[in-house]
XYZ file of C-alpha atoms in Angstrom:
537
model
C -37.881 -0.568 8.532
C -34.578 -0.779 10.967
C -33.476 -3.223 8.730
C -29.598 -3.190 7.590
C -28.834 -4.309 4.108
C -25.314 -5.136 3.338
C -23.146 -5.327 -0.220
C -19.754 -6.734 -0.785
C -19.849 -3.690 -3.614
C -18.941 -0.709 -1.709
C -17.011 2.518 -2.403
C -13.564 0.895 -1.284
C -14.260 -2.464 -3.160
C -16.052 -1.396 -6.536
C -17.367 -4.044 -8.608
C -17.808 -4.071 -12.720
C -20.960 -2.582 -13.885
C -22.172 -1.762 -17.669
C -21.010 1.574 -17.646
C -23.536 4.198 -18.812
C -21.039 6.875 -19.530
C -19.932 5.477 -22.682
C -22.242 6.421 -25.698
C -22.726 4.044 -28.714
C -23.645 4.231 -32.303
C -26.049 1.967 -31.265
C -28.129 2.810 -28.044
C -31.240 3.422 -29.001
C -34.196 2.468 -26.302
C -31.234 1.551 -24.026
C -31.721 1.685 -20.112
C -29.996 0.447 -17.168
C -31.510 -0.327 -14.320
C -30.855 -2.782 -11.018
C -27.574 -0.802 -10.255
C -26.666 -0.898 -13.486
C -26.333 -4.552 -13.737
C -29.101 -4.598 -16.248
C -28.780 -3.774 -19.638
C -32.515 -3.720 -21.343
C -32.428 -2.564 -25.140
C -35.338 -2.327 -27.890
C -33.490 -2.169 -30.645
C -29.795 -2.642 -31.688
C -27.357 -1.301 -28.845
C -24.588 -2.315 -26.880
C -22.587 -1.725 -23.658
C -19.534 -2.625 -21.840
C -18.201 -2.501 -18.248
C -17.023 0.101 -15.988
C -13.535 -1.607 -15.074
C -11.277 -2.652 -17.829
C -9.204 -6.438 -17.232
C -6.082 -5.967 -16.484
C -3.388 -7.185 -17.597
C -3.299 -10.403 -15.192
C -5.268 -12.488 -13.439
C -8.648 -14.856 -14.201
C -11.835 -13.254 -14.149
C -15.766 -14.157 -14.061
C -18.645 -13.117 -15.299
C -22.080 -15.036 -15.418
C -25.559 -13.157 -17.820
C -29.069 -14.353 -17.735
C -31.771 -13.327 -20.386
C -35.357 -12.240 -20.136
C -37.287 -11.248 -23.481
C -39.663 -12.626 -26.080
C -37.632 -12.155 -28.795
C -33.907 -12.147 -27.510
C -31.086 -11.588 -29.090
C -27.828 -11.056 -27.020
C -23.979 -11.298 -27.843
C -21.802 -10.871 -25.175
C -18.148 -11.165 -24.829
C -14.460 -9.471 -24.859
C -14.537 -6.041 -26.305
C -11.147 -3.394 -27.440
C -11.776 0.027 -25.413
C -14.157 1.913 -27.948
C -12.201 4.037 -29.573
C -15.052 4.941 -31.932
C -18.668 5.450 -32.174
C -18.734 1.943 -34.526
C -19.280 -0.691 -31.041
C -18.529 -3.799 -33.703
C -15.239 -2.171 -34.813
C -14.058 -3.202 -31.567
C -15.122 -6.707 -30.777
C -13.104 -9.390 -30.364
C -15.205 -12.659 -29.898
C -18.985 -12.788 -28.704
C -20.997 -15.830 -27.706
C -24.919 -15.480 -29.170
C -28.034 -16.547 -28.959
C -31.599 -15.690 -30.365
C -31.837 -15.568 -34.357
C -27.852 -16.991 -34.264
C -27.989 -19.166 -31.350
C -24.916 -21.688 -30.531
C -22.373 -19.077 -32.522
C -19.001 -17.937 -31.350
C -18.266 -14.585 -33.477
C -14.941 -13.305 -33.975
C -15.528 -9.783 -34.843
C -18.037 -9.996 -37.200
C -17.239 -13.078 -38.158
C -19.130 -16.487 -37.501
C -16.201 -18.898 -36.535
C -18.167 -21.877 -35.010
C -22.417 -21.831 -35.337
C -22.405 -25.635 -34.157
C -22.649 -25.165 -30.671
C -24.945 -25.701 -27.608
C -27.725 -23.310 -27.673
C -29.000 -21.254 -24.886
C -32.282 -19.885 -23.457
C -33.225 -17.500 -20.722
C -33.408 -20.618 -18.231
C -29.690 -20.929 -18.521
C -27.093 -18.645 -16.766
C -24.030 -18.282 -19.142
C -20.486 -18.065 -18.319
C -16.964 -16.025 -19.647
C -14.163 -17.486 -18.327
C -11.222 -15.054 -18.785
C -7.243 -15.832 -18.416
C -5.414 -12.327 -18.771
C -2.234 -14.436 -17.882
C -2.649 -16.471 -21.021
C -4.991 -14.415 -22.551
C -7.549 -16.487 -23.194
C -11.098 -16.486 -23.060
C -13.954 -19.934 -22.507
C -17.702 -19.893 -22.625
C -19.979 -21.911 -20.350
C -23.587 -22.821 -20.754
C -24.863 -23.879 -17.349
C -21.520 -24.327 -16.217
C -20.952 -26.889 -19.421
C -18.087 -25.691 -21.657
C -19.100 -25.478 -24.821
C -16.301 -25.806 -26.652
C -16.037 -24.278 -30.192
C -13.718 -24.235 -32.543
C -10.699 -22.359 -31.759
C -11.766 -22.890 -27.775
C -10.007 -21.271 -25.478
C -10.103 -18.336 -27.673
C -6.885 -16.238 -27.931
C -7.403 -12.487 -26.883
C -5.701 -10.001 -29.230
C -3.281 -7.217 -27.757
C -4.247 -4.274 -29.635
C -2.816 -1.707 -27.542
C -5.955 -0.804 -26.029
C -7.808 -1.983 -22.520
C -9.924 -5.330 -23.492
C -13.419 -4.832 -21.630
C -16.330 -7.593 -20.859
C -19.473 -6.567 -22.905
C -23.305 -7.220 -24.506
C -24.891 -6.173 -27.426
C -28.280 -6.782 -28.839
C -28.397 -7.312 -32.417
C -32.606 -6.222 -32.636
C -36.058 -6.517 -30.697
C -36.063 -6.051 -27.067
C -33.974 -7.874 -24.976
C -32.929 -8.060 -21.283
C -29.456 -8.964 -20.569
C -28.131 -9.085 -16.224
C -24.596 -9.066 -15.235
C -23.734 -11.161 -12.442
C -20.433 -9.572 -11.489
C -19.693 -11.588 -8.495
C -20.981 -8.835 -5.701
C -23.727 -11.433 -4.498
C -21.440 -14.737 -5.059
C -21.666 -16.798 -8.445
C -24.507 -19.094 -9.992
C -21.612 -21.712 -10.339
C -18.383 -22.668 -9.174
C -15.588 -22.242 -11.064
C -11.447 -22.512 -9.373
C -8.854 -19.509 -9.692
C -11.381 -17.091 -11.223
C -12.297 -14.272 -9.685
C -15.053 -11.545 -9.775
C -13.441 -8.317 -11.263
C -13.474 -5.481 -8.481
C -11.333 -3.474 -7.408
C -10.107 -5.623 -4.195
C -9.031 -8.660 -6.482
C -7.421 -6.335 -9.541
C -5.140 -4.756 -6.917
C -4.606 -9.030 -5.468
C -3.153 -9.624 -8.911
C -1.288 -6.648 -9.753
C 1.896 -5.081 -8.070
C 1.800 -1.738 -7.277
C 5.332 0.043 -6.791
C 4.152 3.354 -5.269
C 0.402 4.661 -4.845
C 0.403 8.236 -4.804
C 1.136 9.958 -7.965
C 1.551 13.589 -5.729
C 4.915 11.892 -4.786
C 6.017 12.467 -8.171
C 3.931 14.989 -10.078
C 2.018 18.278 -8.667
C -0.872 20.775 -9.551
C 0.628 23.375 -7.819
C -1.203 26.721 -7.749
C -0.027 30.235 -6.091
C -0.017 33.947 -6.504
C 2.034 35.984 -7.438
C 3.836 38.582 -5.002
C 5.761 41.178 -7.439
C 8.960 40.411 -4.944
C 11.188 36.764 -5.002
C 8.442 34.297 -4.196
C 9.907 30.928 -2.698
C 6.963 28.470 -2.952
C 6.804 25.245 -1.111
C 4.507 22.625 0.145
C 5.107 20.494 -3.571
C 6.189 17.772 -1.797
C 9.030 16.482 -3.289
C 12.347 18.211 -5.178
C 11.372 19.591 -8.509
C 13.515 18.491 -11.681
C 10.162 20.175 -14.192
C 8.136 22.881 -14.311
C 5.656 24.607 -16.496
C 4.447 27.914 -15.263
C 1.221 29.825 -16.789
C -0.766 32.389 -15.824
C -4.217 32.153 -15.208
C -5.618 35.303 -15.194
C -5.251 38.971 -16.454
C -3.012 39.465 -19.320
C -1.747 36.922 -22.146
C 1.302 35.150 -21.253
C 3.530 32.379 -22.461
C 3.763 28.731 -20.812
C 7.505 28.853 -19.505
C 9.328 25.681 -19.596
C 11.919 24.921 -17.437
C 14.154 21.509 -16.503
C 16.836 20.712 -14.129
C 18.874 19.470 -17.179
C 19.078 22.731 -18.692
C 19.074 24.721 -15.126
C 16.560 27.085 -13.603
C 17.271 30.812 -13.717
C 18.199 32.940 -16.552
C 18.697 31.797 -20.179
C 16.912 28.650 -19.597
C 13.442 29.015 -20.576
C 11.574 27.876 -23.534
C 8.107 28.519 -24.478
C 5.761 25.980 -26.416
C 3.066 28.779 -27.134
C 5.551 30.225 -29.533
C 8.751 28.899 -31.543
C 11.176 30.736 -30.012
C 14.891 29.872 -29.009
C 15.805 28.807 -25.903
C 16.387 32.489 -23.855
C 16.311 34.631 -20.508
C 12.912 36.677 -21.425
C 13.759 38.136 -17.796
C 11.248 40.931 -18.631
C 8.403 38.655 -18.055
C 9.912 37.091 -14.848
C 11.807 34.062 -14.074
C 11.972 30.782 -12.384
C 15.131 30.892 -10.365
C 15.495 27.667 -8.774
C 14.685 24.019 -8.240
C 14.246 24.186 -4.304
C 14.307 20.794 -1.439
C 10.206 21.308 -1.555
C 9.472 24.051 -4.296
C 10.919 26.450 -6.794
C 11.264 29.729 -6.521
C 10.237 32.768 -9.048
C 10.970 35.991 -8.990
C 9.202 39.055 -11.164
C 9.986 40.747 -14.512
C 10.225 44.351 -15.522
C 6.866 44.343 -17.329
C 3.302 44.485 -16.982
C 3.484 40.813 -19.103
C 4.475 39.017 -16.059
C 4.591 35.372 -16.404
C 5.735 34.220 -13.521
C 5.115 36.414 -10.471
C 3.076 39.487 -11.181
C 1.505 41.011 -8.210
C -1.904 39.225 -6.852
C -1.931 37.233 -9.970
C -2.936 33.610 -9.972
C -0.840 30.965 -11.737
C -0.723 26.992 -12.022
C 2.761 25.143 -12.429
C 2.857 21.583 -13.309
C 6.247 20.455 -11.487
C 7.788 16.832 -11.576
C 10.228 14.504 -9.897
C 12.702 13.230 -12.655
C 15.931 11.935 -11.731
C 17.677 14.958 -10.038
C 21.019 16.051 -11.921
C 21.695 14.914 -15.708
C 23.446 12.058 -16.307
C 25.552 11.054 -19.765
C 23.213 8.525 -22.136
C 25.383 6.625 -24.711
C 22.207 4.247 -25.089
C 21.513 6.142 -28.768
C 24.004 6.816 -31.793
C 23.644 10.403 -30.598
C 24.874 10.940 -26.620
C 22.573 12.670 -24.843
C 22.177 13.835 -21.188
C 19.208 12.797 -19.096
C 17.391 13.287 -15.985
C 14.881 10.317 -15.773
C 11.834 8.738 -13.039
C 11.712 5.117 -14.105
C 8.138 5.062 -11.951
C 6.443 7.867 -13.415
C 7.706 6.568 -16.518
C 9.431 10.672 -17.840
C 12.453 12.150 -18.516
C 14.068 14.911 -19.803
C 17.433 15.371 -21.895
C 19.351 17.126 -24.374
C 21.361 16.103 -27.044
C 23.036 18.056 -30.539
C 21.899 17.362 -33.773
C 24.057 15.431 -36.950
C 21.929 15.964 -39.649
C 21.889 12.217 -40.230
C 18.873 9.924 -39.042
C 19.889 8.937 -35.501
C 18.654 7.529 -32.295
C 19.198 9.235 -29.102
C 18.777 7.530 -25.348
C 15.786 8.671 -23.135
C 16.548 6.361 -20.009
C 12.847 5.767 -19.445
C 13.253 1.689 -19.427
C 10.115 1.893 -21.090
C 8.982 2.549 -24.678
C 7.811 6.257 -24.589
C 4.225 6.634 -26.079
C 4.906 10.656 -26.288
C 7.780 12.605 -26.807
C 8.478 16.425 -26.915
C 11.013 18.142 -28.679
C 12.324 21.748 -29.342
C 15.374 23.408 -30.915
C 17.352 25.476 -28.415
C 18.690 27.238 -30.799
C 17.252 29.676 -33.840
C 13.398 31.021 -33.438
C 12.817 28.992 -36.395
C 11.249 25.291 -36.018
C 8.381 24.618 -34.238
C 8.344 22.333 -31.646
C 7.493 18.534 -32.797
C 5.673 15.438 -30.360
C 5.711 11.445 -31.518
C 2.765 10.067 -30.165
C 1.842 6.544 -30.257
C -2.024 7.888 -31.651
C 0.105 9.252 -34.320
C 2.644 6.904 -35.229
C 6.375 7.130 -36.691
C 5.794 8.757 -40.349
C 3.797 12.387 -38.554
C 4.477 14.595 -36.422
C 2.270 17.571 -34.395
C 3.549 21.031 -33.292
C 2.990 21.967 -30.094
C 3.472 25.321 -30.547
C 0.684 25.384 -33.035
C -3.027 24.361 -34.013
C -2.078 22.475 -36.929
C -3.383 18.734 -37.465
C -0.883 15.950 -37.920
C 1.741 16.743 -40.589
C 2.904 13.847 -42.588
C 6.844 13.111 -43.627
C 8.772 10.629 -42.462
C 12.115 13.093 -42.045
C 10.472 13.694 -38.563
C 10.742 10.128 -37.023
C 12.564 8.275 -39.993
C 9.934 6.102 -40.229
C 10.812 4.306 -36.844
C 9.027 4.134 -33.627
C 10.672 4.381 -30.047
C 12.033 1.861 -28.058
C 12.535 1.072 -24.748
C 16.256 2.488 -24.868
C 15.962 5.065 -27.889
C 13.624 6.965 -29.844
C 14.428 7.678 -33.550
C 15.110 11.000 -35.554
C 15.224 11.765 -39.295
C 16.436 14.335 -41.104
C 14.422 17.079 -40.320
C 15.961 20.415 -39.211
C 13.076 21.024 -36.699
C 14.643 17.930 -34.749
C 18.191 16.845 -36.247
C 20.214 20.044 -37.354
C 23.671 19.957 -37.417
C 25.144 21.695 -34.334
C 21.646 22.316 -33.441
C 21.041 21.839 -29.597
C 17.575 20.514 -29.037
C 15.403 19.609 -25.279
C 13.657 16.136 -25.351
C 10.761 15.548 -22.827
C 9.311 11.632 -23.096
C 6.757 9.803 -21.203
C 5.673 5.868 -21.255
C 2.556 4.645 -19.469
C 3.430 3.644 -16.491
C 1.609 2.962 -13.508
C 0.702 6.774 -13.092
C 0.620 7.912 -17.005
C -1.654 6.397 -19.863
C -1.074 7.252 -23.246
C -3.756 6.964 -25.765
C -6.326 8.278 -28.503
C -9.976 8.030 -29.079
C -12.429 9.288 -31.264
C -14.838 12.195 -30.593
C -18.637 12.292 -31.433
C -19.570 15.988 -31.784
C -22.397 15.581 -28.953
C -22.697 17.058 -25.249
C -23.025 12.943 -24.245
C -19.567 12.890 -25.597
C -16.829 9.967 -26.007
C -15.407 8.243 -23.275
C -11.696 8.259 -23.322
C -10.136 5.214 -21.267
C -7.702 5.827 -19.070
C -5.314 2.743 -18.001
C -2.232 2.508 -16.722
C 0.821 -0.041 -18.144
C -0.721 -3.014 -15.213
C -4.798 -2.706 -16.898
C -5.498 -0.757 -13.498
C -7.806 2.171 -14.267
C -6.298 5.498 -13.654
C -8.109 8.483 -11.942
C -6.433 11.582 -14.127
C -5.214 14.294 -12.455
C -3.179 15.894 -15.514
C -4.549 15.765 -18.941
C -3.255 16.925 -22.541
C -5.814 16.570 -25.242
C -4.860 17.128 -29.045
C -7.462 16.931 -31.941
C -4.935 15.786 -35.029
C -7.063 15.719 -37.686
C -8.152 20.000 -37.504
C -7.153 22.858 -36.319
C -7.811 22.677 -33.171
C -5.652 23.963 -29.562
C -3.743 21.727 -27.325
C -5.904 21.135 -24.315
C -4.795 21.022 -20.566
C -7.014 20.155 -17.590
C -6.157 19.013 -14.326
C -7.876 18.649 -11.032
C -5.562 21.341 -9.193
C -7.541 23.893 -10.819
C -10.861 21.965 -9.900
C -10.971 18.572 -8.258
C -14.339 17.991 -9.324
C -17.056 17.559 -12.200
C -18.277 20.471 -13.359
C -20.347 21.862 -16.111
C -17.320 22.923 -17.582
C -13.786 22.307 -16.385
C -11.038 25.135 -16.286
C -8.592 24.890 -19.295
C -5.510 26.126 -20.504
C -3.935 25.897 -24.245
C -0.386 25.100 -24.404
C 0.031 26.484 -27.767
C -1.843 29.860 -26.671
C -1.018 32.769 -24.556
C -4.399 32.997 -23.565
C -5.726 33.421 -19.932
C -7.924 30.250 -18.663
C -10.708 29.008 -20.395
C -12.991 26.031 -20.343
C -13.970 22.638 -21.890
C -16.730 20.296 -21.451
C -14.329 17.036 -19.357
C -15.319 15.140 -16.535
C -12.341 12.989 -14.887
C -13.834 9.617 -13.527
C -11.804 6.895 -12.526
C -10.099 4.740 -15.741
C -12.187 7.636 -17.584
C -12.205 11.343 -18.902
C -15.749 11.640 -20.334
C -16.133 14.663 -23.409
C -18.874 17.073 -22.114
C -19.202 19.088 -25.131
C -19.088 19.112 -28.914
C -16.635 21.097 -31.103
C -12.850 20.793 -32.035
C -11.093 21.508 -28.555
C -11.864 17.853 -27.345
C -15.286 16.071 -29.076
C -15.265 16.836 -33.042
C -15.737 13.861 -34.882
C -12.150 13.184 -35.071
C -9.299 11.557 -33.711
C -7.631 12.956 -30.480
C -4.301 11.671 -28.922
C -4.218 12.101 -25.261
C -1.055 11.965 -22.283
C -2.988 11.540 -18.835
C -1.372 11.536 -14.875
């Protein structure tokens, strides 16, 4: 009709919507409709937002009802890390059959209060700074016991959401794109524009410090380049053909001969020149050259391969930070390093230069073809450990991490021979979520509408992953790496790899949205129903 219709929510300034990607226990007769601002359920569901709060700033966001029979909550809700939506709310305002109640989980705290109808527009008032939260009935504060209500740090992303405890109900989001019912001074709607206003972002291209770098091979010295940056890490696999081994290599150990380990097997540290060899860390690339078998890992002939390189801190450096000395080669922005250090045999702590407080660390013996290799994850805690080298679910003892979790100096290792031999040299890789990496765990659901795994960085900023590594700790089950060098889009099924495997590519069910990797499939790999620890670029 040669009419032009504007929106202050575009795809450079993206506004918080109820997010239909993230499947409840609850969600029965749910639909979303008017952009996905509203949220109309006829029987008990729930829903939260696309974009998570970060970790400063005040936001807005305003809800009107429609429905005979309504029953809404709505309010701050932990990321879900499980099917169970009440398992992870932290206050909710209601109305219908418990109108004029503040909830703290699923607890009644205050059921004095002013009611509400579907004349009134309600308010939630949130301060990330102090990390507090106020409701407003037709721009009235109404108060409450406890008022302003402290928001819990649980280690997860805190999201706005509804639920509807029964009947049908109609609940709209007023996120701001069309202005505000009401007035209200410092607070802001949450988009995209105003979470990047409050937060301070140090660099904003993650390909300036890690890359999905694909090539074939040429059966001669192959110098590749166009990574943009110096390598300090790589991991090399082959794609395609025969069953190789994922070749690890760091500048604190050297490139070349002798320095390789493998994580698909618990071998010692070694040359393995028969399978080919990364040579060198090069100004803009490394360079590999070709074994003397058919079991090329590196650099057979017209076969395809994926590394995963990194910028760490260029040449080691001596770290007395721990009781053991270690040497370390450390990127304070991407939040990973990489050292070495010798085992004592006695619990110890060992410096990993980070600045941070690693969520994930990686270790192997250098040594013996004995131990397998063992990862602290934060998913995990201090008192089990998983081998990466293996299928195996968590193992519990608390020899591996004495019991102690990392800090932002040190992490902490017990007594066990797989990490703290005496005379034993042992390879350290650590990562802390950073502006680039989030480090987390979620809960699968055994369905092709599969769990939504958030993915924030250390500021609350959602994260669009372009590296994943996905372990199911509760089975059997392989390590899991995606990443969108391999394929920068969503797919039926997304091209995987298994770090634990020798196996040519495969394929899981995992789309990569931005703050998001949504499960695609059922099964053990990534969407069982159990819990999953997850390290994301």
């Amino acid at each position: 009709n040669n009419t032009v219709v504007t929106s202050t929510h575009t795809p450079t300034n993206q506004f918080a919507l109820f997010n239909p990607l993230n499947p409840l226990a609850y969600n029965t007769g749910r639909t979303l409709s008017n952009g996905n601002k509203t949220f109309v359920d006829d029987d008990a569901g729930g829903i939260v937002t696309t974009l998570p709060l970060p970790e400063t700033g005040k936001w807005k966001a305003e809800f009107s009802l429609a429905g005979s029979t309504p029953s809404p909550q709505f309010g701050i809700v932990d990321a879900l890390v499980d099917g169970d939506f009440y398992k992870n709310v932290q206050y909710w305002c209601t109305a219908g059959a418990n109108n004029g109640t503040i909830r703290e989980g699923g607890s009644t705290i205050d059921s004095s209060l002013t009611t509400w109808t579907s004349s009134d527009t309600v308010t939630l008032l949130i301060d990330m700074d102090a990390r507090t939260a106020v409701f407003k009935i037709a721009d009235v504060d109404i108060g409450g016991a406890g008022s302003p209500y402290t928001i819990a740090d649980n280690g997860r992303p805190v999201f706005i959401g509804v639920y509807d405890a029964s009947a049908t109900c109609t609940i709209t989001l007023n996120n701001g794109d069309g202005g505000f019912t009401y007035t209200d001074a410092d607070y802001n709607a949450l988009n995209t524009t105003n979470i990047a206003a409050e937060t301070t972002r140090t660099v904003s291209d993650p390909y300036e410090h890690w890359n999905n770098f694909l090539y074939t091979g040429t059966g001669s010295s192959n110098s590749l380049t166009g990574v943009g940056f110096q390598p300090d890490f790589a991991i090399i696999k082959r794609r395609d053909g025969l069953a190789t081994s994922f070749y690890w290599y760091d500048v604190v150990r050297g490139a070349g001969a002798g320095n390789a380990v493998y994580s698909s097997a618990n071998v010692a540290e070694g040359t393995y020149a028969e399978y080919g060899v990364m040579s060198s860390f090069d100004n803009d690339g490394i360079t590999v050259t070709t074994g003397t078998t058919d079991d090329n890992g590196t650099n057979n002939t017209s076969s395809t391969y994926v590394t995963w390189l990194a910028k760490l801190g260029g040449a080691a450096a001596s770290n007395e930070d721990g009781s053991i000395t270690s040497a370390v080669s450390a990127n304070t922005t991407l939040r990973m390093s990489c050292g070495t250090y010798t085992g004592t045999g006695s619990a110890a702590t060992i410096g990993h230069g980070l600045g941070a407080t690693p969520g994930m660390v990686l270790i192997k013996d250098r040594d013996v073809a004995t131990y397998d290799w063992q990862v602290y994850h934060s998913g995990v805690g201090n008192t089990a450990s998983l081998g990466l080298n293996v299928t195996d679910a968590k193992s519990t003892d608390i020899s591996y991490w004495n019991d102690t979790d990392p800090t932002s100096s040190v992490f902490t290792v017990g007594t066990s021979v797989a990490l703290n031999k005496v005379s034993t040299n042992y390879v350290f890789y650590a990562f802390a979520p950073s502006e680039f990496i989030s480090i987390g765990s979620y809960e699968g659901n055994n369905d092709s509408d599969g769990t939504l795994a958030p993915c924030i960085n250390s500021a609350g900023i959602p994260l669009l992953p372009v590296f994943s590594m996905i372990k199911n700790i509760d089975a059997a089950a392989n390590w899991v790496i995606n990443d969108a060098g391999r394929q920068d889009y969503n797919a039926a099924n997304r091209p995987a790899l298994f770090p634990n495997d020798t196996a040519t590519e495969g394929t899981t069910g995992i789309d990569f949205g931005l703050g998001f990797k949504k499960m695609r499939e059922g099964g053990t790999t990534v969407n069982d129903p159990n819990t999953y620890i997850h390290l994301t670029i």
